[in-house]
CSV table of C-alpha atoms in Angstrom, one decimal:
chain,number,residue,atom,x,y,z
W,1,ILE,CA,1.2,-39.0,48.8
W,2,SER,CA,-0.1,-38.6,45.7
W,3,THR,CA,2.3,-39.2,42.7
W,4,THR,CA,1.9,-39.6,38.7
W,5,ALA,CA,3.1,-43.0,37.5
W,6,HIS,CA,4.9,-43.5,34.1
W,7,CYS,CA,5.2,-47.4,33.3
W,8,ASN,CA,7.2,-49.0,30.8
W,9,ILE,CA,5.5,-52.4,30.5
W,10,SER,CA,7.9,-54.4,28.7
W,11,ALA,CA,10.6,-53.6,31.0
W,12,PHE,CA,8.4,-53.7,34.2
W,13,PHE,CA,9.1,-50.7,36.1
W,14,CYS,CA,7.5,-47.1,36.9
W,15,ASP,CA,9.1,-44.1,37.2
W,16,TYR,CA,7.0,-42.2,40.1
W,17,THR,CA,7.2,-38.3,39.9
W,18,ASP,CA,5.9,-36.0,42.5
W,19,ALA,CA,4.1,-33.0,41.2
W,20,ASP,CA,5.7,-30.6,43.7
W,21,ASP,CA,9.1,-31.3,42.6
W,22,ASP,CA,8.3,-29.0,39.4
W,23,VAL,CA,7.4,-25.8,41.7
W,24,ASP,CA,10.0,-23.6,42.8
W,25,LYS,CA,9.1,-23.2,46.1
W,26,THR,CA,12.1,-20.9,47.4
W,27,GLY,CA,11.2,-18.3,49.7
W,28,LEU,CA,7.4,-19.7,50.2
W,29,THR,CA,6.2,-21.1,53.3
W,30,GLU,CA,2.9,-22.7,53.9
W,31,VAL,CA,-0.1,-20.9,54.3
W,32,THR,CA,-3.9,-21.7,54.6
W,33,GLY,CA,-5.6,-18.5,53.9
W,34,THR,CA,-8.5,-16.6,55.6
W,35,GLU,CA,-12.3,-18.2,55.3
W,36,VAL,CA,-14.2,-15.8,54.0
W,37,ASP,CA,-18.3,-15.4,53.0
W,38,SER,CA,-19.2,-16.3,49.4
W,39,SER,CA,-20.2,-12.6,49.1
W,40,VAL,CA,-16.9,-11.5,48.4
W,41,PHE,CA,-16.6,-13.4,45.5
W,42,THR,CA,-19.1,-11.1,43.6
W,43,LYS,CA,-18.0,-8.4,40.7
W,44,GLU,CA,-19.3,-5.7,43.3
W,45,SER,CA,-16.9,-7.1,46.1
W,46,GLY,CA,-14.2,-5.9,43.7
W,47,ASN,CA,-13.3,-9.7,42.1
W,48,ILE,CA,-12.1,-8.4,38.7
W,49,ALA,CA,-11.8,-12.2,37.7
W,50,VAL,CA,-15.7,-12.3,37.1
W,51,GLY,CA,-16.4,-12.3,33.4
W,52,CYS,CA,-12.8,-12.9,32.3
W,53,SER,CA,-11.7,-15.9,30.1
W,54,ALA,CA,-10.3,-19.2,31.8
W,55,TYR,CA,-8.3,-22.1,30.9
W,56,ALA,CA,-7.8,-25.3,32.5
W,57,SER,CA,-5.6,-28.6,32.6
W,58,ASN,CA,-9.1,-30.4,31.7
W,59,GLU,CA,-12.5,-29.5,31.5
W,60,ARG,CA,-15.3,-32.3,33.5
W,61,GLN,CA,-17.1,-29.3,33.6
W,62,LYS,CA,-15.8,-25.9,31.8
W,63,ALA,CA,-13.5,-23.8,33.0
W,64,SER,CA,-15.4,-20.7,32.5
W,65,TYR,CA,-17.5,-21.6,35.4
W,66,ALA,CA,-15.0,-20.6,37.6
W,67,THR,CA,-15.3,-17.0,36.7
W,68,ASP,CA,-18.8,-16.5,35.4
W,69,GLY,CA,-19.8,-15.0,38.7
W,70,ASN,CA,-22.8,-17.8,39.4
W,71,ALA,CA,-22.1,-19.2,42.1
W,72,ASN,CA,-24.3,-22.6,41.1
W,73,THR,CA,-22.1,-23.5,38.4
W,74,ARG,CA,-18.6,-25.3,39.4
W,75,TRP,CA,-15.0,-25.9,37.3
W,76,GLU,CA,-14.1,-29.8,37.8
W,77,THR,CA,-11.5,-32.3,36.8
W,78,ASP,CA,-10.6,-35.7,36.4
W,79,TYR,CA,-9.7,-38.1,39.1
W,80,GLU,CA,-5.4,-37.1,39.2
W,81,ASP,CA,-2.7,-35.0,40.0
W,82,PRO,CA,-2.0,-32.1,39.0
W,83,GLN,CA,-4.5,-30.2,37.6
W,84,TRP,CA,-4.5,-26.3,36.9
W,85,LEU,CA,-6.7,-23.6,35.7
W,86,TYR,CA,-5.7,-20.0,35.1
W,87,VAL,CA,-7.5,-16.5,34.2
W,88,ASP,CA,-6.5,-13.9,31.8
W,89,LEU,CA,-7.5,-10.4,33.4
W,90,GLY,CA,-6.6,-8.9,30.2
W,91,SER,CA,-3.9,-6.9,31.3
W,92,VAL,CA,-1.1,-6.6,33.9
W,93,LYS,CA,-2.7,-6.1,37.2
W,94,ASN,CA,-1.3,-5.5,41.1
W,95,ILE,CA,-2.9,-8.5,42.6
W,96,ASP,CA,-3.0,-8.4,46.2
W,97,LYS,CA,-5.5,-11.4,47.1
W,98,VAL,CA,-6.8,-14.6,45.3
W,99,GLY,CA,-9.8,-17.0,46.5
W,100,PHE,CA,-11.6,-20.1,45.6
W,101,MET,CA,-15.1,-21.2,46.8
W,102,TRP,CA,-14.1,-24.9,47.0
W,103,GLU,CA,-16.5,-27.4,46.3
W,104,GLY,CA,-16.6,-30.7,48.1
W,105,ALA,CA,-13.5,-32.0,45.9
W,106,TYR,CA,-11.3,-29.7,47.4
W,107,ALA,CA,-7.3,-29.2,46.9
W,108,SER,CA,-5.4,-30.0,50.4
W,109,LYS,CA,-1.8,-28.4,48.6
W,110,TYR,CA,-1.9,-25.9,45.6
W,111,TYR,CA,0.4,-23.0,44.5
W,112,ILE,CA,-1.1,-19.7,43.6
W,113,GLN,CA,1.1,-18.5,40.5
W,114,VAL,CA,1.5,-15.6,38.2
W,115,SER,CA,2.8,-14.6,34.9
W,116,ASP,CA,2.8,-12.3,32.2
W,117,ASP,CA,2.6,-14.5,29.0
W,118,ALA,CA,0.7,-17.4,30.4
W,119,SER,CA,3.7,-19.8,29.7
W,120,ASN,CA,6.7,-18.7,32.4
W,121,TRP,CA,4.9,-18.7,36.0
W,122,LYS,CA,6.0,-17.2,39.1
W,123,THR,CA,4.9,-18.8,42.1
W,124,VAL,CA,3.9,-16.4,44.9
W,125,ALA,CA,2.0,-18.5,47.3
W,126,MET,CA,1.6,-22.5,48.8
W,127,VAL,CA,-1.3,-23.2,50.1
W,128,THR,CA,-2.6,-26.1,52.3
W,129,ALA,CA,-6.3,-26.9,53.5
W,130,SER,CA,-7.8,-29.9,55.2
W,131,SER,CA,-11.2,-29.4,54.2
W,132,ASN,CA,-13.4,-27.6,51.4
W,133,LYS,CA,-14.0,-23.8,52.4
W,134,ASN,CA,-14.2,-20.4,50.6
W,135,VAL,CA,-10.7,-19.4,51.2
W,136,GLN,CA,-8.8,-15.9,50.2
W,137,ILE,CA,-5.0,-15.7,50.5
W,138,ASP,CA,-3.3,-12.8,51.0
W,139,LEU,CA,-0.1,-12.3,48.4
W,140,GLY,CA,1.4,-9.2,50.0
W,141,ASP,CA,2.8,-6.4,48.3
W,142,GLY,CA,4.4,-6.0,44.4
W,143,ILE,CA,2.7,-8.8,43.0
W,144,PHE,CA,1.7,-7.9,39.3
W,145,GLY,CA,0.9,-10.1,36.5
W,146,ARG,CA,-1.7,-10.9,33.7
W,147,TYR,CA,-2.7,-14.4,34.4
W,148,VAL,CA,-3.3,-16.2,37.7
W,149,ARG,CA,-2.9,-19.7,38.2
W,150,MET,CA,-4.2,-22.4,40.8
W,151,TYR,CA,-1.8,-25.3,40.1
W,152,GLY,CA,-2.7,-28.2,42.3
W,153,THR,CA,-0.4,-30.8,43.0
W,154,ARG,CA,-2.6,-32.7,46.3
W,155,ARG,CA,-6.3,-33.6,46.1
W,156,GLY,CA,-8.1,-33.6,49.4
W,157,THR,CA,-10.6,-36.6,48.1
W,158,GLN,CA,-10.6,-39.2,46.1
W,159,TYR,CA,-11.9,-37.1,43.1
W,160,GLY,CA,-10.9,-34.1,41.1
W,161,TYR,CA,-10.5,-30.6,41.7
W,162,SER,CA,-13.6,-28.4,41.8
W,163,PHE,CA,-14.5,-25.1,42.7
W,164,TYR,CA,-17.4,-22.8,42.1
W,165,GLU,CA,-15.8,-19.4,41.5
W,166,MET,CA,-12.0,-17.9,41.6
W,167,GLY,CA,-11.6,-14.5,42.9
W,168,VAL,CA,-8.4,-11.9,42.2
W,169,TRP,CA,-8.6,-8.8,44.1
W,170,GLU,CA,-6.3,-5.7,43.2
W,171,GLY,CA,-3.8,-4.0,45.4
W,172,ASN,CA,-3.5,0.2,45.4
W,173,ASP,CA,0.0,-0.2,43.7
W,174,THR,CA,0.5,0.8,39.8
W,175,PRO,CA,2.8,-1.6,37.9
W,176,THR,CA,5.7,0.0,36.0
W,177,VAL,CA,4.9,0.7,32.4
W,178,GLY,CA,7.7,0.1,29.7
W,179,ILE,CA,7.7,2.4,26.9
W,180,GLU,CA,9.6,2.2,23.7
W,181,ILE,CA,10.0,5.0,21.4
W,182,ASN,CA,11.0,3.9,17.8
W,183,GLY,CA,10.8,7.0,15.5
W,184,TYR,CA,6.9,8.5,16.0
W,185,GLN,CA,5.5,4.9,17.1
W,186,ILE,CA,5.2,4.5,20.7
W,187,SER,CA,4.5,1.2,22.4
W,188,THR,CA,3.8,-0.2,25.8
W,189,THR,CA,4.5,-3.4,27.4
W,190,LEU,CA,0.7,-3.6,28.8
W,191,GLU,CA,-1.4,-5.3,26.2
W,192,GLY,CA,-5.0,-7.0,25.8
W,193,ARG,CA,-8.5,-6.7,26.4
W,194,ILE,CA,-10.1,-5.5,29.9
W,195,CYS,CA,-12.3,-8.1,31.0
W,196,PRO,CA,-16.1,-6.9,31.6
């Protein structure tokens, strides 16, 4: 079991915390996703994460490599749990599927989370794996967000987390747009740049 240790040397004790304890798993069941060909991760195949900004818990290799559309570059982390990477889609999207082209240093357990502000995350899938594969996870209907995050809590190897590309695919539903009218000013709750 992968844990994080917080030690107080003077008191000779350590508190071990499990990264899974911080995740709200209410209503979730473990899934493994569907194994897919690497070709689905291209922009031409509908991967809207290509070209978008990416941010990570740490970067032995850059987070931006996970969304650069190049299957020869990869994001990589330090050798500890938990680790995360999220992509900024530029505006709220209807998120149908999320996927990863895992390198040898894969996650054996991770969560898919979405957010509108990159601070408050809603967990929408709990994923397990026994090897590194190109995998796509179907989130079902009604999942909306601007930011999509992989939150890894169990490494599949002694190394860190590493994948070549992250994929996000849209569904057909349109998010509800909230409109406020203040005098002659009209503003919406959808904002941000559109990824190239």
